[in-house]
Short mmCIF file of C-alpha atoms in Angstrom, two decimals:
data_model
loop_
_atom_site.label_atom_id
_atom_site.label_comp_id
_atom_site.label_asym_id
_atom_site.label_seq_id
_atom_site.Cartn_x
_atom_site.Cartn_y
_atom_site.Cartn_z
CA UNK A 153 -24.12 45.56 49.79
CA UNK A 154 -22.09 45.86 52.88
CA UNK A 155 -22.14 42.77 55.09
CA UNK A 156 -21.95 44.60 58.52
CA UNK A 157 -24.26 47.36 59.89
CA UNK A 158 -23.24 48.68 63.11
CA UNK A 159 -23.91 51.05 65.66
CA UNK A 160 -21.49 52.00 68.86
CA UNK A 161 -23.62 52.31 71.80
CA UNK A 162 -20.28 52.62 74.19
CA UNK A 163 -16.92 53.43 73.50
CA UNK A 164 -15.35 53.85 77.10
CA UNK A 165 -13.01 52.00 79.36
CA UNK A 166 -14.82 51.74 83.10
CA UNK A 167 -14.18 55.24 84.54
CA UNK A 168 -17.12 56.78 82.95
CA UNK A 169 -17.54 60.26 81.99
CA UNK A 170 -19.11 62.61 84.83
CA UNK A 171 -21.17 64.08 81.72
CA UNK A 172 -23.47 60.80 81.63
CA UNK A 173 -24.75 62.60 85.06
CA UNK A 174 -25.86 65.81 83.57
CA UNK A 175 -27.75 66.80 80.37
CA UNK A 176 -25.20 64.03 78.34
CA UNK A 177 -27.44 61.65 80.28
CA UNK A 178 -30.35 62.08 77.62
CA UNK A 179 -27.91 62.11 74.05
CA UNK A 180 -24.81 60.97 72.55
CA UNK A 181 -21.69 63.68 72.62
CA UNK A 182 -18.14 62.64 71.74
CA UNK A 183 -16.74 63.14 75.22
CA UNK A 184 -19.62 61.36 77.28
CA UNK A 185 -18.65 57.40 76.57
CA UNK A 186 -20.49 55.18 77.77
CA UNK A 187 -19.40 51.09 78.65
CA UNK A 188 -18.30 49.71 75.40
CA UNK A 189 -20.79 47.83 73.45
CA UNK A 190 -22.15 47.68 69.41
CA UNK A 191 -25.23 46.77 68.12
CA UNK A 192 -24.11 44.67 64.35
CA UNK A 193 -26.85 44.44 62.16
CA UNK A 194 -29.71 45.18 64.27
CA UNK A 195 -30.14 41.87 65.96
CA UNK A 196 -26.57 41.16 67.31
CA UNK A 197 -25.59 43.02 70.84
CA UNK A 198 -21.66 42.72 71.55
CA UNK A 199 -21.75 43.06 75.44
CA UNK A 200 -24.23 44.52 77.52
CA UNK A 201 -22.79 46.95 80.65
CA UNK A 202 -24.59 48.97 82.71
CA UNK A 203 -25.19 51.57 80.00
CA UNK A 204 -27.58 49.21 77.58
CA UNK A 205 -30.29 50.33 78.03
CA UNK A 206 -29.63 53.61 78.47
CA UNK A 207 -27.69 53.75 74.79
CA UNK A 208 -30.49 51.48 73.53
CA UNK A 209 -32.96 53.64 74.15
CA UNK A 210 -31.59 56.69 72.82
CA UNK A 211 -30.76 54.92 69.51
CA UNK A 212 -34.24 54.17 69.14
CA UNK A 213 -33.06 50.19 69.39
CA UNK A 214 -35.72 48.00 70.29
CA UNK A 215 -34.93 45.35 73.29
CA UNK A 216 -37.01 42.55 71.26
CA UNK A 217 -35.06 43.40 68.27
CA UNK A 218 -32.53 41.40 70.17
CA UNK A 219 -31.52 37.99 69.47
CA UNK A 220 -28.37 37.51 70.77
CA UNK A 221 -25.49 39.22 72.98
CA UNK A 222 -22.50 38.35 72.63
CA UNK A 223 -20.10 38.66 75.97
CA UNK A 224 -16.08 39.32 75.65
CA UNK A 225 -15.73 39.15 79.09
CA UNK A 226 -17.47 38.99 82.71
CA UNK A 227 -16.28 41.98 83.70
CA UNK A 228 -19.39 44.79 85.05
CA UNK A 229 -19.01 47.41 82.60
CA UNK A 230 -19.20 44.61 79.97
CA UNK A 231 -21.94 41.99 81.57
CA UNK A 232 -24.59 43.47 83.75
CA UNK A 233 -27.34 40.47 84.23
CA UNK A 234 -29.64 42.69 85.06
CA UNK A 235 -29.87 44.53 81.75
CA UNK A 236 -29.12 40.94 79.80
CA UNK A 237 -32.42 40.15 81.95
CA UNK A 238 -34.58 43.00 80.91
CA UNK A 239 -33.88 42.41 77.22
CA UNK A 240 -34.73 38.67 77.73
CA UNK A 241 -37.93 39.52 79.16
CA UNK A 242 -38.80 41.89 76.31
CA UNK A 243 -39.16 38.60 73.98
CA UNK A 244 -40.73 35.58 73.49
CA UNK A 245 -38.01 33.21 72.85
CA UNK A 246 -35.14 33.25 74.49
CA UNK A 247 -31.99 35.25 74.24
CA UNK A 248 -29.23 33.62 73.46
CA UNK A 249 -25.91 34.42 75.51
CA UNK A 250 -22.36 33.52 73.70
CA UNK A 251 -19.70 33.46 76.25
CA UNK A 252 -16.79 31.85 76.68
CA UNK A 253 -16.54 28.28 77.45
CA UNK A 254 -15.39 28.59 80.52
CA UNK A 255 -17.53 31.36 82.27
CA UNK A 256 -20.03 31.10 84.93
CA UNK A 257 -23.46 32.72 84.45
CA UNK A 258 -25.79 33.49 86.87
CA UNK A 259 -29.32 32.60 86.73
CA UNK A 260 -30.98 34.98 84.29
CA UNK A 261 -34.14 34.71 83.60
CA UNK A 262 -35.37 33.49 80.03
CA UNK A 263 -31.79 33.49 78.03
CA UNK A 264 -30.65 30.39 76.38
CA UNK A 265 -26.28 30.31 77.41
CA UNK A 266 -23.81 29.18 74.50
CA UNK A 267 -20.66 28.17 75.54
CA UNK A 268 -17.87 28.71 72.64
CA UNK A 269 -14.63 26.54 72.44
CA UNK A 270 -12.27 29.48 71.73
CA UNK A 271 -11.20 28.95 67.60
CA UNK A 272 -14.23 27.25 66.40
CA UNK A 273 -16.75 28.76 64.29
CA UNK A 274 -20.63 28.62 65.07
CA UNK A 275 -22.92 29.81 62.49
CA UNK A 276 -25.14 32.39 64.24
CA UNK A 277 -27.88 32.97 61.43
CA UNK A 278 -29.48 35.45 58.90
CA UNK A 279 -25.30 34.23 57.35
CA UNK A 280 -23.00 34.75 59.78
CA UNK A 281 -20.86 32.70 61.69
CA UNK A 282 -18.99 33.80 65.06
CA UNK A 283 -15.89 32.73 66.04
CA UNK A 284 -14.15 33.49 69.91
CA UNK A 285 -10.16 33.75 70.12
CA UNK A 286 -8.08 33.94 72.31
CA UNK A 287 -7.76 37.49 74.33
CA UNK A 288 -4.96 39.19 76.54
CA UNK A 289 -7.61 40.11 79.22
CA UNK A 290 -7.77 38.99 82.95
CA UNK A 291 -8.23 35.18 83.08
CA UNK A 292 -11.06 35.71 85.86
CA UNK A 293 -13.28 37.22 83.28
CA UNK A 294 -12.96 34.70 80.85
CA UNK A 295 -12.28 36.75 77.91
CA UNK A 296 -12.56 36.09 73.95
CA UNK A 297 -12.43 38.54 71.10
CA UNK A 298 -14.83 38.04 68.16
CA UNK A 299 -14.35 37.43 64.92
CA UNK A 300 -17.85 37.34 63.07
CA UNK A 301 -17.47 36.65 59.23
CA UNK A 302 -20.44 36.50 56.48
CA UNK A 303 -19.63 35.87 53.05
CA UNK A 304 -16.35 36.26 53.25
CA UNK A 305 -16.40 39.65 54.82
CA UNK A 306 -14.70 39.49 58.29
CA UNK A 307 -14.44 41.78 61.33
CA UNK A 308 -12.37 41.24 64.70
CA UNK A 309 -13.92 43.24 67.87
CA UNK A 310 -10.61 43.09 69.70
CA UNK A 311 -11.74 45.31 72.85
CA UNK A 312 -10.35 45.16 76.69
CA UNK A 313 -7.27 43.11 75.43
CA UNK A 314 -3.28 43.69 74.84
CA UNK A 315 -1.86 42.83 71.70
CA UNK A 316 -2.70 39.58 70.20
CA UNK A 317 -2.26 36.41 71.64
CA UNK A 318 0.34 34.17 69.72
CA UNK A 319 -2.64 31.69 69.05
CA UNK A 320 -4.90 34.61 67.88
CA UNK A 321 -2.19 35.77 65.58
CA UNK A 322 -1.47 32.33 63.98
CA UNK A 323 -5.30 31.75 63.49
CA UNK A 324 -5.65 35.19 61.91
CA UNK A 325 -3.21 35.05 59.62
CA UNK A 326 -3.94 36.09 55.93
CA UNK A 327 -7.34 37.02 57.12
CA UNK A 328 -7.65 40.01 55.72
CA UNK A 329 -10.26 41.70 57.63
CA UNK A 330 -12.51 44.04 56.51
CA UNK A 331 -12.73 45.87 59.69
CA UNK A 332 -10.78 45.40 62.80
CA UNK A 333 -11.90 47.11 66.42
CA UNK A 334 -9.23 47.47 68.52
CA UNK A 335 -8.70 48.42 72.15
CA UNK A 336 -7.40 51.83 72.83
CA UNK A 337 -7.79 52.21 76.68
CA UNK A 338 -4.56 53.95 77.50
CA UNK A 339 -3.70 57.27 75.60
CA UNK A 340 -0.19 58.43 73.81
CA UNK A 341 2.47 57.90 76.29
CA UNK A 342 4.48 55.43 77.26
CA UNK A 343 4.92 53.46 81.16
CA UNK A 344 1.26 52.54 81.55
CA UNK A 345 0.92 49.53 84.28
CA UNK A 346 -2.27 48.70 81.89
CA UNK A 347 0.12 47.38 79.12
CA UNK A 348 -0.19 44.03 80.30
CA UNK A 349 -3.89 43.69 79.04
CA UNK A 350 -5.11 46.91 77.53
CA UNK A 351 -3.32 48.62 74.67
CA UNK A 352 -1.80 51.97 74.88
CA UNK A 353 -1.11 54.51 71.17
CA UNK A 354 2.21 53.88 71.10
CA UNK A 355 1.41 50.19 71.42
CA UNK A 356 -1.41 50.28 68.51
CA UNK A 357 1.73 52.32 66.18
CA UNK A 358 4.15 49.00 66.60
CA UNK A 359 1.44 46.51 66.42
CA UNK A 360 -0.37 47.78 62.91
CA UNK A 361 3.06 46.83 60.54
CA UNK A 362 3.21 43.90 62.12
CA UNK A 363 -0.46 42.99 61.65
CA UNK A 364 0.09 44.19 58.01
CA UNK A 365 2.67 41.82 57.26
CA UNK A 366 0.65 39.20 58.47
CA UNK A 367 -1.71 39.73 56.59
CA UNK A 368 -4.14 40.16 59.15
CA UNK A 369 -5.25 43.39 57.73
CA UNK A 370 -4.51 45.55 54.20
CA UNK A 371 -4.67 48.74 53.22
CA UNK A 372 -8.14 47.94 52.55
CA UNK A 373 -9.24 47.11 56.69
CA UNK A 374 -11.26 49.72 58.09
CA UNK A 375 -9.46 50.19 61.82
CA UNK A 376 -11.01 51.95 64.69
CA UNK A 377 -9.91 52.61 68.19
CA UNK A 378 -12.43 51.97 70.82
CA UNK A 379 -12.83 51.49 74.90
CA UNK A 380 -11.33 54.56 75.57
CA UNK A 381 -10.78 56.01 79.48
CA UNK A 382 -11.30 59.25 79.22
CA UNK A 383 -9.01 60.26 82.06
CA UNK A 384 -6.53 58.48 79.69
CA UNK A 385 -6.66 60.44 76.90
CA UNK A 386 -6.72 63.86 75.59
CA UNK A 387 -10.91 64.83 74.22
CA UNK A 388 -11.67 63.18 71.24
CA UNK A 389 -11.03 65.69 68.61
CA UNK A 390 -7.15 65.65 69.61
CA UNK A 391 -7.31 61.82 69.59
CA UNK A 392 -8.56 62.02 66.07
CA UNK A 393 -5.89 63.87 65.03
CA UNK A 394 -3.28 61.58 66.59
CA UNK A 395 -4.36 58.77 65.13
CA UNK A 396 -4.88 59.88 61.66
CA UNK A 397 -0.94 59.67 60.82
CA UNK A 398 -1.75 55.64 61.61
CA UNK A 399 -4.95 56.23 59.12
CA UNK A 400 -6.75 54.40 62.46
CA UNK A 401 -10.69 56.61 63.25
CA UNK A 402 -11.75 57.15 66.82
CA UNK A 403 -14.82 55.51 67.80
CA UNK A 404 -17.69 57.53 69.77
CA UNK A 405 -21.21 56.84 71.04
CA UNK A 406 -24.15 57.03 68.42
CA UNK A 407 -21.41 56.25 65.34
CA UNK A 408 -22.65 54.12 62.61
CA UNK A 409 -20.55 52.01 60.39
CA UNK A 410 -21.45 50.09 57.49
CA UNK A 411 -18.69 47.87 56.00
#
């Protein structure tokens, strides 16, 4: 039985597709992203932008459904409080909200706001346990990756965020993920100003060896590319083809995975 079901209700960097203002508006299509965000296991959001609600309801996801979101970062197309709010207000108890230690939440109603010490574990129910690390993100948006595990399955979401932090690296090591989600904002060229905290092609070629040898991942890891800018990178068929010589898939809207 596969440990993690999950959905990809966003797979875009912040300049989002014109598309999302015509027919795209009302369905998922390769080259319409939306903010990034995924839905694991029905119950588990992983961010919550402006889109939400929007890619929730075309999903067929229920907001009550929702138990907890999970934040990388405090940045708008990632944390919109006034989404996080409507899905609190769909329930009865309240939401929880992981973020980072260190970030400041505004008043939302009904949500109940963890704070996670980056490299400790917190179990997270129905078997899982969570676990934030260390991210190559702007420090004003407080940023983590996740590394959610259950039974010894594990999965990094490893979106808006270049390379991996030495710390990150050292506590991943031998880890062996079953799937790893990486950031893929910039396309396949070289000179980007982004490198700095979002991760390029040519980038994701040098760092997959070295996460290899590591032992971070195997030839067993399940790798996707996701938080893609579309003015970044050629339409998503192309991008598939690039990235099959790294055997890396291209994440899109309305793509289910279960690993």
């Amino acid at each position: 039985m596969s440990a993690f079901k999950l959905l990809f209700l966003g797979t875009c960097a912040c300049d989002f597709s014109p598309k999302l203002r015509t027919e795209f508006a009302e369905k998922f299509d390769d080259n319409a992203r939306r903010a990034s965000m995924m839905l694991m296991n029905e119950h588990f959001l992983i961010d919550c932008g402006p889109h939400c609600l929007d890619s929730m309801r075309i999903a067929g996801i229920d907001c009550s459904a929702i138990t907890d979101i999970f934040v990388t970062h405090l940045h708008s197309d990632h944390f919109d409080p006034e989404n996080i709010e409507t899905i609190a207000l769909a329930k009865t108890d309240p939401l929880r909200v992981w973020v980072s230690d260190e970030a400041e939440v505004p008043g939302i109603r009904n949500i109940q706001v963890i704070r996670m010490e980056k490299f400790v574990s917190y179990d997270i129910g129905c078997g899982f346990s969570v676990t934030g690390v260390a991210a190559n993100h702007n420090r004003d948006a407080f940023p983590q990756h996740l590394l959610f595990e259950k039974q010894g399955e594990k999965f990094l979401y490893g979106c808006d965020g270049a390379w991996l932090m030495n710390e990150t690296m050292e506590f991943l090591l031998n880890a062996k993920l079953q799937l790893l989600v990486l950031d893929g904002t910039c396309g396949d060229y070289v000179g980007d100003v982004r490198m700095s905290d979002h991760n390029s092609i040519p980038m994701i070629r040098l760092m997959l060896p070295s996460l290899k040898n590591c032992g971070v991942i195997d030839d067993k890891t399940e790798i996707y590319i996701s938080h893609l800018a579309p003015s970044l990178h050629k339409p998503h068929a192309e991008t598939v083809e690039i990235m099959k010589e790294m055997n890396v898939k291209v994440a899109c809207d309305g793509l289910w995975l279960s690993v």
